Amino acid sequence: MPVRTSGDLARFRQRVEALVHRHPVVVDNAYTGWFASGSADLDEVRHLTIQFSVFSHLFVEAQLRKVMNAADIDSYRSGKEILMNELGVVFRPTRAGAGVPARGSGVSPVEDGVDPDIVGTEGTVDGGRFRFTAAHFEWLLRFGAPIGLGFDDMGKRRHGTASTLFFCDELLRIYGSEDASIAEGASYAVENWAAAGFWKELIAGLTAFKERECPELPLGFWIWHDKIEDQHAAHTADELAEAFFRPDFDEQKFLAGAAEMLDGVKAFWDGLEADRLAYEERHVA
Ligand SMILES: [Fe+2]
């Protein structure tokens, strides 16, 4: 195999960006577009919360698989930053640019109502402190409480619709793939999808709902995730450059992993959109 050049990387990067930024789930997500309007009622917010909790909880499994299948120690540690943070290890601030893997970094608020503006967004789990309440799932449980959802209502496979479970299983299969090129493509796709604005659309809708009928609803989970995504996406650019020059890197597999993963993401949101349309039809009837 001929040695790859930085020109090859620039060309490949263009192909990847075109694939991700033109994918329907990034360009035109009907559900989040509607949700941003703020017209979701209590049942619709509950349904979103439950399905999101299933994805968010089962994502931990896919992240563990990604860590176990990592191609090298650096990506193993980058993956662990995200995994441990999801589980409740609070990020410890480090000196800026100290060479710490910054991907997935940030400080999880441990209390409800912590202002995401005042918790840092750079750091590492190395030497960080574990707190039960800092686990993202527990954070989502605290969001669910004021809308009547308890531990037993959220985060289990049994709570997922067929389309939600399809997405979760695609995460395990592609994002957690044993083939590093496929997994890296999926990872790039997931991070760039997440940075493309869906958190902001959900926050807009949830803010309207909170003001209208549930003032005690804590939005920290959503706001913090939105803040961290821009960094994640920026780090994937560095990771792509690193992966690209690995001798075993396979461009086609990377592109396929990215495309299939986005199809999985799309299935999740399309499922929510179909449920919404069916719900509204029942209510109009
Ligand atoms: Fe999370």
Short mmCIF file of C-alpha atoms and ligand atoms in Angstrom, two decimals:
data_model
loop_
_atom_site.label_atom_id
_atom_site.label_comp_id
_atom_site.label_asym_id
_atom_site.label_seq_id
_atom_site.Cartn_x
_atom_site.Cartn_y
_atom_site.Cartn_z
CA MET A 1 0.00 0.00 0.00
CA PRO A 2 1.48 3.38 -0.99
CA VAL A 3 2.19 5.80 1.82
CA ARG A 4 -0.68 8.23 2.39
CA THR A 5 0.06 11.95 2.14
CA SER A 6 -1.49 14.97 3.82
CA GLY A 7 -3.10 15.74 0.44
CA ASP A 8 -4.78 12.34 0.59
CA LEU A 9 -6.03 13.18 4.07
CA ALA A 10 -7.48 16.50 2.92
CA ARG A 11 -9.32 14.76 0.07
CA PHE A 12 -10.59 12.02 2.36
CA ARG A 13 -11.70 14.55 4.94
CA GLN A 14 -13.80 16.28 2.28
CA ARG A 15 -15.51 13.01 1.39
CA VAL A 16 -16.25 12.27 5.04
CA GLU A 17 -17.59 15.73 5.73
CA ALA A 18 -19.80 15.61 2.67
CA LEU A 19 -21.19 12.24 3.78
CA VAL A 20 -21.96 13.38 7.32
CA HIS A 21 -23.13 16.90 6.61
CA ARG A 22 -25.44 15.85 3.79
CA HIS A 23 -27.01 12.92 5.62
CA PRO A 24 -30.78 13.40 6.08
CA VAL A 25 -30.55 12.98 9.86
CA VAL A 26 -28.15 15.93 10.03
CA VAL A 27 -29.78 18.11 7.37
CA ASP A 28 -33.44 17.45 8.02
CA ASN A 29 -34.52 15.88 11.31
CA ALA A 30 -38.30 16.25 11.24
CA TYR A 31 -38.80 15.26 14.89
CA THR A 32 -36.31 17.62 16.51
CA GLY A 33 -37.42 20.39 14.13
CA TRP A 34 -40.97 19.94 15.39
CA PHE A 35 -39.87 19.54 19.01
CA ALA A 36 -38.04 22.88 18.92
CA SER A 37 -41.37 24.62 18.30
CA GLY A 38 -42.23 23.94 21.94
CA SER A 39 -45.64 22.39 21.35
CA ALA A 40 -44.88 18.97 22.88
CA ASP A 41 -47.30 18.11 25.68
CA LEU A 42 -46.55 16.18 28.86
CA ASP A 43 -47.06 12.74 27.29
CA GLU A 44 -44.83 13.67 24.35
CA VAL A 45 -42.05 14.94 26.63
CA ARG A 46 -42.33 11.74 28.67
CA HIS A 47 -42.10 9.57 25.57
CA LEU A 48 -39.00 11.40 24.35
CA THR A 49 -37.43 11.15 27.82
CA ILE A 50 -38.01 7.40 28.05
CA GLN A 51 -36.66 6.65 24.58
CA PHE A 52 -33.70 8.95 25.12
CA SER A 53 -32.99 7.27 28.46
CA VAL A 54 -32.88 3.86 26.76
CA PHE A 55 -30.42 5.13 24.14
CA SER A 56 -28.35 7.04 26.68
CA HIS A 57 -28.16 4.08 29.08
CA LEU A 58 -27.43 1.41 26.47
CA PHE A 59 -24.84 3.74 24.91
CA VAL A 60 -22.67 2.91 27.94
CA GLU A 61 -22.55 -0.70 26.75
CA ALA A 62 -21.47 0.39 23.26
CA GLN A 63 -18.85 2.70 24.75
CA LEU A 64 -17.41 -0.16 26.82
CA ARG A 65 -17.24 -2.30 23.70
CA LYS A 66 -15.49 0.52 21.85
CA VAL A 67 -12.93 0.80 24.64
CA MET A 68 -12.30 -2.96 24.62
CA ASN A 69 -11.82 -2.96 20.85
CA ALA A 70 -9.67 0.19 20.71
CA ALA A 71 -6.81 0.05 18.19
CA ASP A 72 -4.21 1.67 20.44
CA ILE A 73 -3.66 2.90 23.99
CA ASP A 74 -4.50 6.53 23.13
CA SER A 75 -7.93 5.72 21.73
CA TYR A 76 -8.44 3.23 24.58
CA ARG A 77 -7.94 6.06 27.04
CA SER A 78 -10.01 8.57 25.05
CA GLY A 79 -12.85 6.08 25.07
CA LYS A 80 -12.46 5.53 28.78
CA GLU A 81 -12.73 9.27 29.44
CA ILE A 82 -16.24 9.14 28.00
CA LEU A 83 -17.14 5.79 29.59
CA MET A 84 -16.09 6.67 33.12
CA ASN A 85 -17.64 10.13 32.89
CA GLU A 86 -20.94 8.57 31.79
CA LEU A 87 -20.78 6.29 34.82
CA GLY A 88 -20.14 9.08 37.30
CA VAL A 89 -16.46 9.98 37.47
CA VAL A 90 -16.30 13.76 37.61
CA PHE A 91 -13.68 15.36 35.40
CA ARG A 92 -10.78 16.93 37.16
CA PRO A 93 -9.63 20.17 35.56
CA THR A 94 -6.13 20.02 34.14
CA ARG A 95 -3.72 22.59 32.82
CA ALA A 96 -4.92 23.70 29.40
CA GLY A 97 -3.19 21.76 26.65
CA ALA A 98 -1.34 19.51 29.09
CA GLY A 99 -1.56 16.60 26.69
CA VAL A 100 -4.48 15.01 28.45
CA PRO A 101 -6.92 13.31 26.11
CA ALA A 102 -9.54 16.02 26.05
CA ARG A 103 -12.14 14.10 24.08
CA GLY A 104 -15.14 13.49 26.24
CA SER A 105 -13.80 15.80 28.86
CA GLY A 106 -15.74 18.19 30.99
CA VAL A 107 -17.05 18.33 34.47
CA SER A 108 -20.38 16.70 35.17
CA PRO A 109 -22.53 18.70 37.47
CA VAL A 110 -23.21 16.60 40.54
CA GLU A 111 -26.21 18.57 41.69
CA ASP A 112 -29.34 19.57 39.91
CA GLY A 113 -29.41 23.14 38.85
CA VAL A 114 -25.66 23.48 38.53
CA ASP A 115 -25.05 26.08 35.89
CA PRO A 116 -23.30 24.45 32.92
CA ASP A 117 -21.56 27.76 32.37
CA ILE A 118 -19.64 27.48 35.59
CA VAL A 119 -18.61 23.82 35.41
CA GLY A 120 -15.46 23.34 33.37
CA THR A 121 -15.45 21.62 30.03
CA GLU A 122 -11.85 20.45 29.97
CA GLY A 123 -10.30 17.82 32.19
CA THR A 124 -9.76 14.13 32.74
CA VAL A 125 -11.26 11.28 34.75
CA ASP A 126 -7.70 10.37 35.78
CA GLY A 127 -7.65 11.19 39.47
CA GLY A 128 -11.27 12.37 39.25
CA ARG A 129 -13.83 11.48 41.86
CA PHE A 130 -16.68 9.03 41.40
CA ARG A 131 -20.12 10.13 42.54
CA PHE A 132 -23.29 8.15 42.08
CA THR A 133 -25.18 11.35 41.38
CA ALA A 134 -22.78 12.36 38.60
CA ALA A 135 -23.71 9.35 36.42
CA HIS A 136 -25.48 10.66 33.37
CA PHE A 137 -28.27 8.15 33.86
CA GLU A 138 -28.93 9.44 37.39
CA TRP A 139 -28.86 12.94 35.99
CA LEU A 140 -31.56 11.96 33.52
CA LEU A 141 -33.54 10.33 36.34
CA ARG A 142 -33.61 13.69 38.11
CA PHE A 143 -34.92 15.24 34.91
CA GLY A 144 -37.64 12.56 34.70
CA ALA A 145 -38.88 12.92 38.30
CA PRO A 146 -40.92 16.15 37.87
CA ILE A 147 -42.69 14.66 34.84
CA GLY A 148 -43.65 11.57 36.80
CA LEU A 149 -40.99 9.12 35.64
CA GLY A 150 -39.16 6.93 38.16
CA PHE A 151 -36.24 4.48 38.09
CA ASP A 152 -38.50 1.71 36.90
CA ASP A 153 -39.72 3.73 33.91
CA MET A 154 -36.41 4.57 32.27
CA GLY A 155 -33.27 3.20 30.68
CA LYS A 156 -34.04 -0.50 30.20
CA ARG A 157 -34.30 -2.36 26.92
CA ARG A 158 -37.88 -3.23 27.76
CA HIS A 159 -38.76 0.47 27.60
CA GLY A 160 -37.43 0.92 24.07
CA THR A 161 -39.54 0.94 20.93
CA ALA A 162 -38.38 -1.18 17.97
CA SER A 163 -36.68 1.82 16.34
CA THR A 164 -34.91 2.85 19.55
CA LEU A 165 -33.61 -0.69 20.04
CA PHE A 166 -32.50 -0.85 16.41
CA PHE A 167 -30.39 2.27 17.01
CA CYS A 168 -28.94 0.87 20.24
CA ASP A 169 -28.06 -2.43 18.57
CA GLU A 170 -26.44 -0.57 15.65
CA LEU A 171 -24.31 1.32 18.18
CA LEU A 172 -23.10 -1.97 19.64
CA ARG A 173 -22.45 -3.45 16.21
CA ILE A 174 -20.86 -0.46 14.43
CA TYR A 175 -19.66 2.04 17.05
CA GLY A 176 -18.38 -0.87 19.13
CA SER A 177 -17.02 -2.79 16.14
CA GLU A 178 -13.92 -4.95 16.43
CA ASP A 179 -12.74 -3.38 13.18
CA ALA A 180 -11.07 -0.09 14.11
CA SER A 181 -11.78 1.60 10.75
CA ILE A 182 -15.50 0.85 11.02
CA ALA A 183 -15.67 1.94 14.66
CA GLU A 184 -13.76 5.15 13.93
CA GLY A 185 -16.14 5.99 11.07
CA ALA A 186 -19.10 5.44 13.39
CA SER A 187 -17.51 7.53 16.10
CA TYR A 188 -16.82 10.39 13.71
CA ALA A 189 -20.42 10.23 12.49
CA VAL A 190 -21.94 10.14 15.98
CA GLU A 191 -19.89 13.08 17.25
CA ASN A 192 -20.54 15.22 14.20
CA TRP A 193 -24.25 14.41 14.21
CA ALA A 194 -24.38 15.32 17.90
CA ALA A 195 -22.62 18.62 17.27
CA ALA A 196 -24.95 19.54 14.41
CA GLY A 197 -27.65 21.08 16.57
CA PHE A 198 -30.17 18.52 17.82
CA TRP A 199 -29.39 19.30 21.48
CA LYS A 200 -30.26 22.95 20.85
CA GLU A 201 -33.57 21.98 19.26
CA LEU A 202 -34.46 19.77 22.21
CA ILE A 203 -33.43 22.48 24.67
CA ALA A 204 -35.64 25.02 22.86
CA GLY A 205 -38.65 22.72 23.11
CA LEU A 206 -37.96 21.72 26.71
CA THR A 207 -37.51 25.35 27.75
CA ALA A 208 -40.93 26.19 26.33
CA PHE A 209 -42.49 23.17 28.07
CA LYS A 210 -40.80 24.07 31.37
CA GLU A 211 -42.07 27.63 31.25
CA ARG A 212 -45.56 26.56 30.25
CA GLU A 213 -46.24 23.68 32.63
CA CYS A 214 -43.29 22.44 34.67
CA PRO A 215 -41.14 25.22 36.17
CA GLU A 216 -39.16 22.81 38.39
CA LEU A 217 -37.84 20.81 35.42
CA PRO A 218 -34.00 20.79 35.57
CA LEU A 219 -32.50 21.15 32.08
CA GLY A 220 -28.83 20.68 33.06
CA PHE A 221 -28.48 17.26 31.40
CA TRP A 222 -29.42 18.67 28.01
CA ILE A 223 -27.55 21.96 28.30
CA TRP A 224 -24.31 20.33 29.46
CA HIS A 225 -24.38 17.81 26.62
CA ASP A 226 -24.91 20.57 24.09
CA LYS A 227 -21.90 22.44 25.46
CA ILE A 228 -19.59 19.45 25.30
CA GLU A 229 -20.43 18.42 21.73
CA ASP A 230 -18.53 21.13 19.91
CA GLN A 231 -15.37 19.91 21.57
CA HIS A 232 -16.10 16.29 20.76
CA ALA A 233 -16.53 17.13 17.10
CA ALA A 234 -13.29 19.12 17.07
CA HIS A 235 -11.41 16.18 18.58
CA THR A 236 -12.72 13.78 15.97
CA ALA A 237 -10.85 15.83 13.36
CA ASP A 238 -7.57 15.05 15.15
CA GLU A 239 -8.53 11.42 15.55
CA LEU A 240 -9.30 11.09 11.87
CA ALA A 241 -5.83 12.42 11.06
CA GLU A 242 -4.23 9.90 13.42
CA ALA A 243 -6.26 6.97 12.15
CA PHE A 244 -5.73 7.89 8.50
CA PHE A 245 -1.98 7.31 8.63
CA ARG A 246 -2.24 3.92 10.34
CA PRO A 247 -1.10 1.22 7.90
CA ASP A 248 -4.23 -0.87 8.41
CA PHE A 249 -6.64 2.08 8.02
CA ASP A 250 -9.39 1.26 5.52
CA GLU A 251 -11.09 4.28 3.94
CA GLN A 252 -14.07 2.33 2.59
CA LYS A 253 -14.77 0.73 5.95
CA PHE A 254 -14.57 4.11 7.67
CA LEU A 255 -17.09 5.61 5.23
CA ALA A 256 -19.37 2.58 5.53
CA GLY A 257 -19.21 2.72 9.34
CA ALA A 258 -20.12 6.42 9.28
CA ALA A 259 -23.00 5.98 6.82
CA GLU A 260 -24.53 2.95 8.55
CA MET A 261 -24.26 4.58 11.94
CA LEU A 262 -26.09 7.67 10.72
CA ASP A 263 -28.81 5.43 9.29
CA GLY A 264 -29.17 3.99 12.81
CA VAL A 265 -29.42 7.48 14.31
CA LYS A 266 -32.03 8.35 11.71
CA ALA A 267 -34.08 5.28 12.62
CA PHE A 268 -34.23 6.50 16.23
CA TRP A 269 -35.56 9.97 15.33
CA ASP A 270 -37.85 8.68 12.58
CA GLY A 271 -39.35 6.31 15.16
CA LEU A 272 -40.08 9.21 17.46
CA GLU A 273 -41.58 11.17 14.57
CA ALA A 274 -43.85 8.26 13.60
CA ASP A 275 -44.97 7.88 17.23
CA ARG A 276 -45.71 11.60 17.40
CA LEU A 277 -47.82 11.56 14.24
CA ALA A 278 -49.78 8.54 15.48
CA TYR A 279 -50.31 10.23 18.87
CA GLU A 280 -51.55 13.44 17.30
CA GLU A 281 -53.86 11.54 14.98
CA ARG A 282 -55.44 9.83 18.00
CA HIS A 283 -55.90 13.20 19.68
CA VAL A 284 -57.45 14.91 16.70
CA ALA A 285 -59.80 11.98 16.14
FE FE B 1 -23.94 11.55 28.49
#
